[in-house]
CSV table of C-alpha atoms in Angstrom, one decimal:
chain,number,residue,atom,x,y,z
A,19,MET,CA,108.2,59.1,89.6
A,20,VAL,CA,109.0,62.7,89.2
A,21,LEU,CA,109.1,64.6,92.5
A,22,LYS,CA,108.5,68.4,92.7
A,23,LYS,CA,109.1,71.1,95.3
A,24,ALA,CA,106.7,73.6,96.8
A,25,THR,CA,107.9,76.3,99.1
A,26,PHE,CA,105.6,78.2,101.6
A,27,ALA,CA,106.2,80.8,104.2
A,28,GLY,CA,103.5,80.8,106.9
A,29,GLY,CA,105.0,82.4,110.0
A,30,CYS,CA,106.8,80.1,112.4
A,31,PHE,CA,108.1,77.1,110.4
A,32,TRP,CA,107.5,74.8,113.3
A,33,CYS,CA,103.8,75.1,112.8
A,34,MET,CA,104.0,74.6,109.0
A,35,VAL,CA,105.6,71.1,109.0
A,36,SER,CA,103.1,68.8,110.5
A,37,PRO,CA,100.1,69.6,108.3
A,38,PHE,CA,102.0,68.7,105.2
A,39,ASP,CA,104.2,66.0,106.7
A,40,GLU,CA,101.3,63.7,107.4
A,41,GLN,CA,99.8,63.7,103.8
A,42,PRO,CA,100.1,61.0,101.2
A,43,GLY,CA,102.6,61.7,98.5
A,44,ILE,CA,104.7,64.0,100.6
A,45,HIS,CA,108.2,62.8,100.7
A,46,LYS,CA,109.9,65.4,102.8
A,47,VAL,CA,109.2,68.7,104.6
A,48,VAL,CA,112.2,70.8,105.5
A,49,SER,CA,112.2,74.0,107.6
A,50,GLY,CA,114.4,76.8,106.4
A,51,TYR,CA,114.9,80.4,105.2
A,52,THR,CA,114.3,81.9,101.8
A,53,GLY,CA,113.7,85.1,99.9
A,54,GLY,CA,116.4,87.2,101.4
A,55,HIS,CA,119.8,88.7,100.4
A,56,THR,CA,122.2,86.9,102.7
A,57,ASP,CA,123.8,83.4,102.3
A,58,ASN,CA,123.6,80.7,104.9
A,59,PRO,CA,121.6,82.7,107.4
A,60,THR,CA,121.2,81.5,110.9
A,61,TYR,CA,118.0,81.5,112.9
A,62,GLU,CA,119.4,84.3,115.1
A,63,GLU,CA,120.2,86.4,112.0
A,64,VAL,CA,116.8,85.8,110.3
A,65,CYS,CA,115.0,86.9,113.6
A,66,THR,CA,116.7,90.3,113.4
A,67,ASN,CA,114.5,91.0,110.3
A,68,THR,CA,117.6,92.4,108.5
A,69,THR,CA,118.3,89.5,106.1
A,70,GLY,CA,115.1,89.7,104.0
A,71,HIS,CA,114.6,85.9,104.6
A,72,LEU,CA,111.3,84.4,105.7
A,73,GLU,CA,110.9,81.3,107.8
A,74,ALA,CA,109.5,78.8,105.3
A,75,VAL,CA,109.0,75.1,104.6
A,76,GLN,CA,110.1,73.3,101.4
A,77,ILE,CA,108.0,70.4,100.5
A,78,THR,CA,109.1,67.6,98.2
A,79,TYR,CA,106.0,65.9,96.9
A,80,ASP,CA,104.7,63.5,94.2
A,81,PRO,CA,102.3,65.5,92.0
A,82,ASP,CA,100.7,62.3,90.9
A,83,VAL,CA,99.6,61.6,94.5
A,84,PHE,CA,99.1,65.0,95.9
A,85,LEU,CA,98.3,67.9,93.6
A,86,TYR,CA,99.8,71.3,94.0
A,87,GLU,CA,96.3,72.7,94.2
A,88,LYS,CA,95.7,70.6,97.3
A,89,LEU,CA,99.0,71.9,98.8
A,90,LEU,CA,97.8,75.4,98.2
A,91,ASP,CA,94.4,74.6,99.9
A,92,LEU,CA,96.2,73.1,102.9
A,93,TYR,CA,98.6,76.1,103.0
A,94,TRP,CA,95.8,78.7,103.1
A,95,SER,CA,94.1,76.8,105.9
A,96,GLN,CA,97.2,77.1,108.1
A,97,ILE,CA,97.7,80.9,108.0
A,98,ASP,CA,96.0,84.2,108.4
A,99,PRO,CA,96.6,85.5,104.8
A,100,THR,CA,95.3,89.0,105.7
A,101,ASP,CA,98.1,89.9,108.1
A,102,PRO,CA,101.0,91.7,106.4
A,103,GLY,CA,103.0,92.1,109.7
A,104,GLY,CA,103.7,88.4,110.5
A,105,GLN,CA,101.6,85.6,111.9
A,106,PHE,CA,99.7,85.7,115.1
A,107,HIS,CA,102.0,86.7,118.0
A,108,ASP,CA,105.1,86.3,115.8
A,109,ARG,CA,105.7,89.7,114.3
A,110,GLY,CA,108.2,91.0,111.7
A,111,GLU,CA,109.4,90.4,108.2
A,112,SER,CA,110.7,86.9,108.9
A,113,TYR,CA,107.2,85.7,109.9
A,114,GLN,CA,105.3,87.1,106.8
A,115,THR,CA,103.5,84.8,104.5
A,116,ALA,CA,104.5,84.0,100.9
A,117,ILE,CA,104.2,81.4,98.3
A,118,PHE,CA,107.4,80.8,96.4
A,119,TYR,CA,106.6,79.3,93.0
A,120,HIS,CA,109.1,77.0,91.2
A,121,ASP,CA,107.6,77.2,87.7
A,122,ASP,CA,105.0,79.1,85.7
A,123,GLU,CA,102.3,76.5,86.4
A,124,GLN,CA,102.8,76.9,90.2
A,125,LYS,CA,102.7,80.7,89.8
A,126,LYS,CA,99.4,80.6,87.9
A,127,LEU,CA,97.8,78.2,90.3
A,128,ALA,CA,99.0,80.2,93.3
A,129,GLU,CA,97.7,83.5,91.8
A,130,ASP,CA,94.3,81.9,90.9
A,131,SER,CA,93.9,80.4,94.4
A,132,LYS,CA,94.8,83.7,96.0
A,133,VAL,CA,92.1,85.5,94.0
A,134,LYS,CA,89.6,82.7,94.8
A,135,LEU,CA,90.3,83.0,98.5
A,136,ASP,CA,90.1,86.8,98.4
A,137,LYS,CA,86.7,86.7,96.7
A,138,SER,CA,85.4,83.9,98.9
A,139,GLY,CA,84.3,86.3,101.7
A,140,LYS,CA,86.0,84.1,104.3
A,141,PHE,CA,88.0,87.1,105.6
A,142,ASN,CA,86.9,90.7,106.1
A,143,LYS,CA,90.3,92.1,105.0
A,144,PRO,CA,92.1,91.5,101.7
A,145,VAL,CA,94.4,88.6,101.2
A,146,CYS,CA,98.0,90.0,101.2
A,147,THR,CA,100.2,86.9,101.0
A,148,ASP,CA,103.0,87.5,98.5
A,149,ILE,CA,103.5,85.2,95.5
A,150,ARG,CA,107.2,85.3,94.5
A,151,PRO,CA,109.6,83.3,92.4
A,152,ALA,CA,111.5,80.6,94.4
A,153,SER,CA,115.1,81.5,95.3
A,154,VAL,CA,117.8,79.7,97.2
A,155,PHE,CA,116.4,77.8,100.1
A,156,PHE,CA,118.7,77.5,103.2
A,157,GLU,CA,117.9,74.6,105.5
A,158,ALA,CA,117.4,75.6,109.1
A,159,GLU,CA,119.4,74.3,112.0
A,160,ALA,CA,118.9,70.6,112.9
A,161,TYR,CA,117.0,71.4,116.1
A,162,HIS,CA,114.3,73.1,114.1
A,163,GLN,CA,113.7,70.1,111.8
A,164,ASP,CA,110.6,68.0,112.7
A,165,TYR,CA,110.2,70.1,115.9
A,166,TYR,CA,106.6,68.9,116.4
A,167,ARG,CA,107.9,65.3,116.7
A,168,LYS,CA,111.0,66.0,118.8
A,169,ASN,CA,109.3,68.3,121.2
A,170,PRO,CA,105.6,67.6,121.1
A,171,LEU,CA,104.6,69.2,124.4
A,172,HIS,CA,106.4,72.4,123.7
A,173,TYR,CA,105.2,72.5,120.1
A,174,LYS,CA,101.5,72.1,121.2
A,175,MET,CA,101.9,74.8,123.8
A,176,TYR,CA,103.6,77.1,121.3
A,177,ARG,CA,101.0,76.6,118.7
A,178,LYS,CA,98.2,77.3,121.2
A,179,GLY,CA,100.1,80.2,122.9
A,180,SER,CA,101.0,81.9,119.6
A,181,GLY,CA,97.3,82.4,118.8
A,182,ARG,CA,97.5,80.2,115.7
A,183,GLU,CA,95.4,77.3,117.0
A,184,ASP,CA,92.5,79.6,118.1
A,185,PHE,CA,92.6,81.5,114.8
A,186,LEU,CA,92.6,78.4,112.7
A,187,ASN,CA,89.7,76.8,114.7
A,188,SER,CA,87.6,80.0,114.3
A,189,HIS,CA,88.2,80.1,110.5
A,190,ARG,CA,87.7,76.4,109.6
A,191,ARG,CA,85.9,76.0,106.4
């Protein structure tokens, strides 16, 4: 079995773990920071929007069980891909959306899926999610890992209070 990695920024990483974590063929989902210009950033540093890093999740998956295309579909269904300023009530660079590709095949599949989504008419604004080459991924602090499991009540309140839950419910396919 050859495992691969997929890296997605979708706003608050707390909300990006559980949708992927519960799928067959997913071996690990890690919250972290990527895309910036500083080494070993902390949550506090990333939140200043001066590091260039985005909150992201890195997924280790078995492509024979869960295709990258399915990961992309799931990713798009968790975000507002038309918002260049962040996600829902979380604003700023660190909450922007991006797909970080790990090889040429992922790049092509990501670009194709973005075009398909943009042409679908699902949104009345253009899809603006970046597609970038993967760079160093820095694991977030331990208290951020598996937040939805460790703090289920707070997680559910945050997901609802941030506006994510209502947006996703109103844009279900």
